[in-house]
Coordinates of C-alpha atoms in Angstrom, one line a residue:
M1 CA 19.8 5.3 -21.1
T2 CA 19.5 1.5 -21.0
P3 CA 16.8 -0.2 -23.1
P4 CA 14.2 -2.4 -21.5
T5 CA 15.1 -6.1 -21.0
Y6 CA 11.8 -7.3 -22.6
A7 CA 9.9 -6.7 -25.8
G8 CA 6.4 -5.9 -26.7
I9 CA 5.6 -3.3 -24.1
A10 CA 3.0 -0.7 -25.1
E11 CA 4.3 2.6 -26.5
E12 CA 2.7 4.5 -23.5
F13 CA 5.2 2.8 -21.1
A14 CA 8.2 2.1 -23.3
E15 CA 10.2 5.2 -22.4
D16 CA 9.1 5.1 -18.7
V17 CA 10.6 1.7 -18.1
V18 CA 14.1 2.9 -19.2
L19 CA 16.3 3.3 -16.2
A20 CA 18.7 6.3 -16.1
D21 CA 22.3 5.6 -16.8
D22 CA 23.6 7.2 -13.6
I23 CA 22.0 4.4 -11.5
T24 CA 24.7 1.8 -11.0
G25 CA 25.4 -1.1 -8.7
F26 CA 27.3 -1.4 -5.4
D27 CA 27.9 -3.9 -2.6
A28 CA 25.1 -4.2 -0.1
K29 CA 25.7 -3.3 3.5
D30 CA 25.1 -6.0 6.2
P31 CA 21.7 -5.1 7.7
S32 CA 23.0 -5.8 11.2
T33 CA 25.5 -2.9 10.8
V34 CA 22.9 -0.4 9.7
S35 CA 21.7 2.0 12.4
E36 CA 20.1 4.8 10.4
V37 CA 17.6 4.6 7.6
L38 CA 15.4 6.8 5.4
L39 CA 11.7 6.3 5.3
T40 CA 9.5 7.9 2.6
G41 CA 5.7 8.0 3.1
A42 CA 5.9 8.1 6.9
T43 CA 2.8 10.3 7.0
G44 CA 0.8 7.7 5.2
F45 CA -1.0 4.7 6.6
L46 CA 1.5 1.9 6.0
G47 CA 4.3 4.4 6.5
S48 CA 3.1 5.1 10.1
F49 CA 3.4 1.4 11.0
L50 CA 6.8 1.0 9.2
L51 CA 8.1 3.9 11.3
K52 CA 6.9 2.2 14.5
D53 CA 8.5 -1.1 13.5
L54 CA 11.8 0.4 12.3
L55 CA 12.1 2.3 15.6
A56 CA 11.3 -1.0 17.5
H57 CA 14.4 -2.5 15.9
G58 CA 16.5 0.2 17.5
L59 CA 17.0 2.3 14.3
T60 CA 17.2 6.0 13.9
V61 CA 14.7 6.9 11.2
H62 CA 15.0 9.9 8.9
C63 CA 11.5 10.7 7.6
L64 CA 11.1 12.6 4.3
V65 CA 8.1 14.8 4.8
R66 CA 6.5 17.5 2.7
A67 CA 6.4 20.5 5.0
A68 CA 7.6 24.1 5.3
D69 CA 10.2 23.1 8.0
A70 CA 11.2 20.3 10.3
E71 CA 8.8 21.5 13.0
A72 CA 5.8 21.5 10.7
G73 CA 6.9 18.1 9.4
L74 CA 7.1 16.6 12.9
A75 CA 3.6 18.0 13.6
R76 CA 2.3 16.2 10.5
L77 CA 3.9 13.0 11.8
R78 CA 2.4 13.4 15.2
S79 CA -1.1 14.0 13.8
T80 CA -0.9 10.9 11.5
L81 CA 0.5 8.6 14.2
G82 CA -2.2 9.8 16.6
S83 CA -5.0 9.2 14.2
Y84 CA -3.8 5.6 13.7
E85 CA -3.3 5.2 17.5
V86 CA 0.4 4.4 17.4
L87 CA 1.8 7.7 18.7
D88 CA 2.3 6.2 22.2
Q89 CA 4.4 3.3 20.7
V90 CA 6.8 5.6 18.8
D91 CA 10.0 7.0 20.3
L92 CA 10.2 10.4 18.5
S93 CA 13.6 11.1 20.0
R94 CA 15.0 8.8 17.3
V95 CA 13.0 10.3 14.5
R96 CA 14.7 12.9 12.2
V97 CA 12.4 14.9 10.0
V98 CA 13.9 15.8 6.6
T99 CA 11.7 18.2 4.6
G100 CA 11.5 17.4 0.9
D101 CA 9.5 16.0 -2.0
V102 CA 10.0 12.6 -3.7
T103 CA 9.1 14.1 -7.1
R104 CA 11.9 16.7 -7.1
P105 CA 15.6 16.3 -7.9
R106 CA 17.6 15.2 -4.8
L107 CA 14.2 14.5 -3.3
G108 CA 13.7 18.3 -2.8
M109 CA 16.7 18.7 -0.5
E110 CA 19.5 21.2 -0.6
E111 CA 22.7 19.7 -1.9
D112 CA 24.5 19.8 1.5
V113 CA 21.5 18.3 3.3
Y114 CA 21.3 15.5 0.7
A115 CA 25.0 14.8 1.0
E116 CA 24.9 14.6 4.8
L117 CA 21.9 12.3 4.7
A118 CA 23.5 10.0 2.1
A119 CA 26.6 9.7 4.4
R120 CA 24.5 8.5 7.3
I121 CA 21.9 6.0 6.1
G122 CA 22.4 2.4 5.3
A123 CA 18.9 1.6 3.9
V124 CA 16.0 3.3 2.2
Y125 CA 12.4 2.2 2.8
H126 CA 10.3 3.7 0.0
S127 CA 6.5 3.6 0.9
A128 CA 5.5 7.0 -0.4
A129 CA 2.8 6.7 -3.1
K130 CA 0.0 8.8 -4.6
V131 CA -2.9 6.4 -4.2
N132 CA -5.7 7.6 -6.5
F133 CA -7.9 5.0 -8.3
L134 CA -9.6 7.7 -10.4
T135 CA -6.5 9.3 -11.9
L136 CA -4.9 8.5 -15.3
Y137 CA -1.5 7.0 -15.5
K138 CA 0.0 10.2 -17.0
W139 CA -0.9 12.1 -13.8
L140 CA 0.8 9.5 -11.6
R141 CA 4.0 9.3 -13.6
K142 CA 5.8 12.1 -11.6
P143 CA 4.9 11.0 -8.0
T144 CA 5.5 7.3 -8.8
V145 CA 7.9 6.8 -11.7
D146 CA 10.0 9.9 -11.5
A147 CA 10.1 9.5 -7.7
T148 CA 11.5 6.0 -8.0
H149 CA 14.4 7.3 -10.1
E150 CA 15.2 9.8 -7.3
V151 CA 14.9 7.3 -4.5
L152 CA 17.3 5.0 -6.5
R153 CA 19.7 7.8 -7.0
L154 CA 19.8 8.4 -3.2
A155 CA 20.3 4.7 -2.6
C156 CA 23.3 4.8 -5.0
A157 CA 24.7 7.9 -3.4
S158 CA 24.6 6.4 0.1
G159 CA 25.3 2.8 -0.7
A160 CA 22.0 1.9 0.9
T161 CA 19.8 -1.1 0.1
L162 CA 16.4 0.0 -1.3
H163 CA 13.3 -1.7 0.2
H164 CA 10.6 -0.9 -2.3
V165 CA 6.8 -1.1 -1.6
S166 CA 4.9 -2.3 -4.6
T167 CA 1.5 -3.9 -4.8
T168 CA -0.2 -7.2 -5.9
G169 CA -2.3 -4.9 -8.1
I170 CA 0.5 -5.2 -10.8
F171 CA -0.7 -8.7 -11.7
E172 CA -3.1 -9.1 -14.6
P173 CA -6.4 -9.9 -13.0
K174 CA -7.7 -13.3 -14.2
E175 CA -9.3 -15.4 -11.6
H176 CA -8.9 -18.7 -13.5
E177 CA -5.2 -18.5 -13.2
T178 CA -3.3 -20.3 -10.4
P179 CA -2.3 -18.2 -7.4
R180 CA 0.4 -15.7 -8.4
K181 CA 3.7 -16.5 -6.8
E182 CA 6.5 -14.0 -5.9
S183 CA 8.4 -15.2 -9.0
D184 CA 5.6 -15.0 -11.5
P185 CA 5.6 -12.4 -14.3
T186 CA 3.5 -9.3 -13.7
G187 CA 1.6 -7.0 -16.1
P188 CA 1.5 -6.3 -18.9
P189 CA 0.6 -2.8 -17.9
E190 CA -1.9 -2.2 -20.6
S191 CA -4.0 -5.0 -19.1
L192 CA -4.2 -3.2 -15.7
S193 CA -7.4 -1.2 -15.3
L194 CA -6.1 1.6 -13.0
G195 CA -3.6 4.3 -13.7
Y196 CA -2.4 3.7 -10.1
T197 CA -1.5 0.0 -10.7
K198 CA 0.1 0.9 -14.1
S199 CA 2.3 3.4 -12.4
K200 CA 3.3 0.9 -9.7
W201 CA 4.1 -1.7 -12.3
V202 CA 6.4 0.7 -14.1
A203 CA 8.1 1.7 -10.8
E204 CA 8.7 -1.9 -9.9
Q205 CA 10.3 -2.5 -13.4
L206 CA 12.8 0.3 -12.7
V207 CA 13.7 -1.2 -9.3
L208 CA 14.2 -4.7 -10.8
E209 CA 16.3 -3.2 -13.6
A210 CA 18.4 -1.4 -11.0
H211 CA 18.9 -4.8 -9.2
R212 CA 20.1 -6.3 -12.5
R213 CA 22.7 -3.6 -12.6
G214 CA 23.9 -4.5 -9.1
V215 CA 21.8 -2.2 -6.8
P216 CA 20.8 -4.1 -3.7
V217 CA 17.0 -4.1 -3.4
T218 CA 14.0 -5.9 -2.0
V219 CA 10.5 -5.7 -3.4
H220 CA 7.4 -6.0 -1.3
R221 CA 3.9 -6.5 -2.7
P222 CA 1.1 -6.2 -0.2
G223 CA -2.5 -7.0 -0.9
Q224 CA -5.2 -4.5 0.0
V225 CA -3.9 -3.1 3.3
W226 CA -6.5 -3.1 6.0
G227 CA -6.5 -2.1 9.7
D228 CA -4.2 -3.0 12.6
S229 CA -5.1 -6.4 14.1
T230 CA -4.9 -5.1 17.7
T231 CA -6.5 -1.6 17.7
G232 CA -8.4 -1.8 14.4
A233 CA -6.9 1.4 13.2
C234 CA -7.5 1.8 9.5
Q235 CA -7.5 4.5 6.8
P236 CA -11.1 5.9 6.4
N237 CA -10.6 6.4 2.6
D238 CA -9.9 2.8 1.9
F239 CA -12.2 1.8 -0.9
V240 CA -13.8 -1.2 0.8
W241 CA -14.5 0.7 4.0
R242 CA -16.0 3.5 1.9
F243 CA -18.2 0.9 0.2
I244 CA -19.2 -0.5 3.6
K245 CA -19.9 2.9 5.1
G246 CA -21.9 3.9 2.0
S247 CA -24.0 0.8 2.2
I248 CA -24.7 1.4 5.9
Q249 CA -25.6 5.0 5.1
A250 CA -28.0 3.9 2.4
G251 CA -29.4 1.0 4.4
V252 CA -29.0 -1.3 1.5
Y253 CA -26.3 -3.6 0.1
P254 CA -25.8 -4.8 -3.5
R255 CA -26.7 -8.4 -4.2
R256 CA -23.9 -10.4 -5.9
F257 CA -21.7 -7.4 -6.2
G258 CA -18.4 -8.1 -8.0
L259 CA -16.1 -7.2 -5.0
D260 CA -13.4 -9.7 -4.3
M261 CA -10.1 -8.5 -2.7
N262 CA -7.2 -9.8 -0.8
M263 CA -7.2 -7.9 2.5
V264 CA -4.3 -8.0 4.9
P265 CA -3.7 -6.3 8.2
V266 CA -1.3 -3.4 8.1
D267 CA 0.6 -4.5 11.2
Y268 CA 1.4 -7.8 9.5
V269 CA 2.5 -6.1 6.3
S270 CA 4.8 -3.8 8.2
A271 CA 6.3 -6.4 10.5
A272 CA 6.9 -8.8 7.6
L273 CA 8.5 -6.2 5.5
V274 CA 10.8 -4.9 8.2
A275 CA 11.7 -8.5 9.4
A276 CA 12.7 -9.5 5.8
S277 CA 14.7 -6.3 5.3
R278 CA 16.8 -6.9 8.4
D279 CA 17.9 -10.3 7.0
A280 CA 20.9 -10.2 4.7
R281 CA 19.5 -13.1 2.6
S282 CA 16.6 -10.9 1.4
T283 CA 18.6 -8.8 -1.0
G284 CA 17.3 -9.3 -4.5
Q285 CA 14.1 -11.1 -3.4
V286 CA 10.4 -10.3 -3.9
F287 CA 8.0 -10.8 -1.1
H288 CA 4.2 -11.0 -0.9
Q289 CA 2.3 -9.8 2.1
V290 CA -1.1 -11.2 1.6
S291 CA -3.9 -13.1 3.3
A292 CA -4.7 -16.8 2.8
G293 CA -7.7 -15.9 0.6
S294 CA -9.8 -13.0 -0.5
L295 CA -13.0 -11.4 0.9
D296 CA -15.9 -11.4 -1.5
S297 CA -19.1 -9.3 -1.3
D298 CA -21.2 -12.0 0.3
R299 CA -18.6 -12.5 3.1
I300 CA -18.3 -8.8 3.7
L301 CA -22.1 -8.6 4.1
E302 CA -22.0 -11.4 6.7
L303 CA -19.3 -9.6 8.6
V304 CA -21.2 -6.3 8.5
R305 CA -24.4 -7.9 9.7
G306 CA -22.5 -9.8 12.4
T307 CA -21.4 -6.6 14.0
G308 CA -25.0 -5.4 14.4
Y309 CA -25.8 -3.3 11.4
E310 CA -29.2 -3.7 9.9
I311 CA -28.8 -3.7 6.1
R312 CA -31.0 -5.0 3.3
E313 CA -29.9 -6.7 0.1
V314 CA -31.2 -5.2 -3.1
S315 CA -30.2 -5.3 -6.8
I316 CA -27.1 -3.5 -7.8
L317 CA -29.2 -1.0 -9.7
K318 CA -31.3 -0.2 -6.6
W319 CA -28.2 0.2 -4.6
M320 CA -26.6 2.5 -7.1
K321 CA -29.8 4.6 -7.1
A322 CA -29.9 4.8 -3.3
V323 CA -26.2 5.9 -3.1
S324 CA -26.5 8.4 -6.0
A325 CA -29.5 10.1 -4.4
D326 CA -27.3 11.3 -1.5
V327 CA -24.3 13.5 -2.3
Q328 CA -23.1 12.9 1.3
N329 CA -22.9 9.2 0.8
S330 CA -19.4 7.8 1.3
M331 CA -19.5 6.1 -2.1
F332 CA -21.0 9.0 -4.1
P333 CA -17.7 10.3 -5.5
L334 CA -16.6 6.8 -6.4
M335 CA -19.6 5.6 -8.4
R336 CA -17.8 5.7 -11.7
L337 CA -15.6 2.8 -10.4
I338 CA -18.6 0.5 -9.9
V339 CA -19.0 -0.6 -13.6
D340 CA -15.3 -1.4 -13.7
L341 CA -15.5 -3.4 -10.5
E342 CA -18.4 -5.5 -11.9
R343 CA -16.1 -6.6 -14.8
F344 CA -13.1 -7.2 -12.5
E345 CA -11.7 -10.7 -12.3
A346 CA -9.8 -11.1 -9.1
A347 CA -6.5 -12.8 -9.0
E348 CA -5.3 -15.0 -6.2
F349 CA -1.9 -14.8 -4.6
S350 CA 0.6 -17.1 -3.1
D351 CA 3.0 -16.1 -0.3
E352 CA 4.5 -19.5 0.3
A353 CA 8.0 -18.3 -0.4
T354 CA 7.6 -15.3 1.8
R355 CA 6.2 -17.3 4.8
A356 CA 9.0 -19.8 4.4
F357 CA 11.6 -17.0 4.5
L358 CA 9.9 -15.6 7.7
S359 CA 9.4 -18.9 9.4
D360 CA 11.9 -18.2 12.1
S361 CA 11.1 -14.4 12.5
G362 CA 8.2 -14.7 14.9
V363 CA 6.0 -12.7 12.5
V364 CA 2.5 -14.3 12.3
R365 CA -0.2 -13.4 9.8
P366 CA -3.6 -12.6 11.5
E367 CA -6.7 -13.8 9.6
I368 CA -9.6 -11.4 9.1
D369 CA -12.4 -13.2 10.9
E370 CA -15.5 -12.0 12.8
A371 CA -13.6 -10.9 15.9
L372 CA -11.0 -8.8 13.9
F373 CA -13.7 -7.3 11.7
A374 CA -15.6 -6.2 14.9
T375 CA -12.3 -4.6 16.1
Y376 CA -12.2 -2.6 12.8
V377 CA -15.8 -1.4 13.3
S378 CA -15.0 -0.4 16.9
Y379 CA -12.2 1.8 15.7
F380 CA -14.3 3.5 13.1
V381 CA -17.1 4.1 15.6
R382 CA -14.5 5.6 18.0
Q383 CA -13.3 7.9 15.2
G384 CA -16.8 8.9 14.3
T385 CA -16.5 7.4 10.8
L386 CA -19.2 4.8 11.3
P387 CA -22.4 5.1 13.4
E388 CA -22.8 2.8 16.4
P389 CA -24.4 -0.5 15.2
V390 CA -28.2 -0.7 15.9
A391 CA -27.7 -4.0 17.9
A392 CA -25.1 -2.3 20.1
T393 CA -27.3 0.7 20.8
A394 CA -30.2 -1.6 21.6
G395 CA -28.0 -3.6 24.0
V396 CA -28.1 -6.7 21.9
S397 CA -24.9 -8.8 22.0

């Protein structure tokens, strides 16, 4: 094992940031010569859009899916793509389902299957993640930290560049700091409030250490990934949307609530990530896929009311009481996070280097304004997640 390249890390993480000795460097392939890639997390939200965009670049995409067999895995893919309204935009004839599990040796594949896959792919897109804001770090070590080792081993076996999806959540949250650039130091992990962000910090350290050894990688840090800017398709379990839905259900909204997040449309995150990965200059670089600014609680209330929902502002205590009185409320299972959010100091992020890199790519970042927010609401109404706004049902524009 190779020791960490920095000192002072908390004992809880000291062993986990040590990269295995069998992960060694190799020369990167020219992205223009790569025709087949592996995608992890294709049945997730961001993964669905990555699959769409990778296929749009003419690639054959091998998707690692947890399933009994390839047929069941393809059914899972179809279901997810359909729920996010991108199934009609995906050419499934160039999708190859590989059953496996990122937490297991050889990603859960038989040795011959693993060897055949390694011989075919020229890039690995690792977007698989266990996103759980209530779980301790130790329970996320296997699906995040151990999985990163296994993905790196496949990259080494295949001579494939690894495109790793991290998160802006790995920055220490202090709002008085200047916006965090792609090159700024992250962590320390003990300052991060969630087990999820701690695990993502450790995983990124492993990827960066692999690059120091000569493994070609790119690292991508999205903000809070929100819905598609065209269809509005979004994941219903997103924390902010659960908060919005819970407030609509209760008919009240917490005054001066400490919610301040950088929200960014999923189609931009995916398009920016894929565009960067297809450029040979990207090897070894870190990218931020973020919006120009964050959305705070007051702005979210404006947007909610602007779409026609009648909602009354109350104190945080009255809001908590109203939500806690209804076990069916969308926020009921997440109430333990509210106290932590009230203490949360939001960081700001810079993506100047990323946008400069993508300046000739044609990828444009949409801003989350009233029109886009209404598109999101329309999607959730179509899906039955949100009720029709009162103004809409009354015929008020």
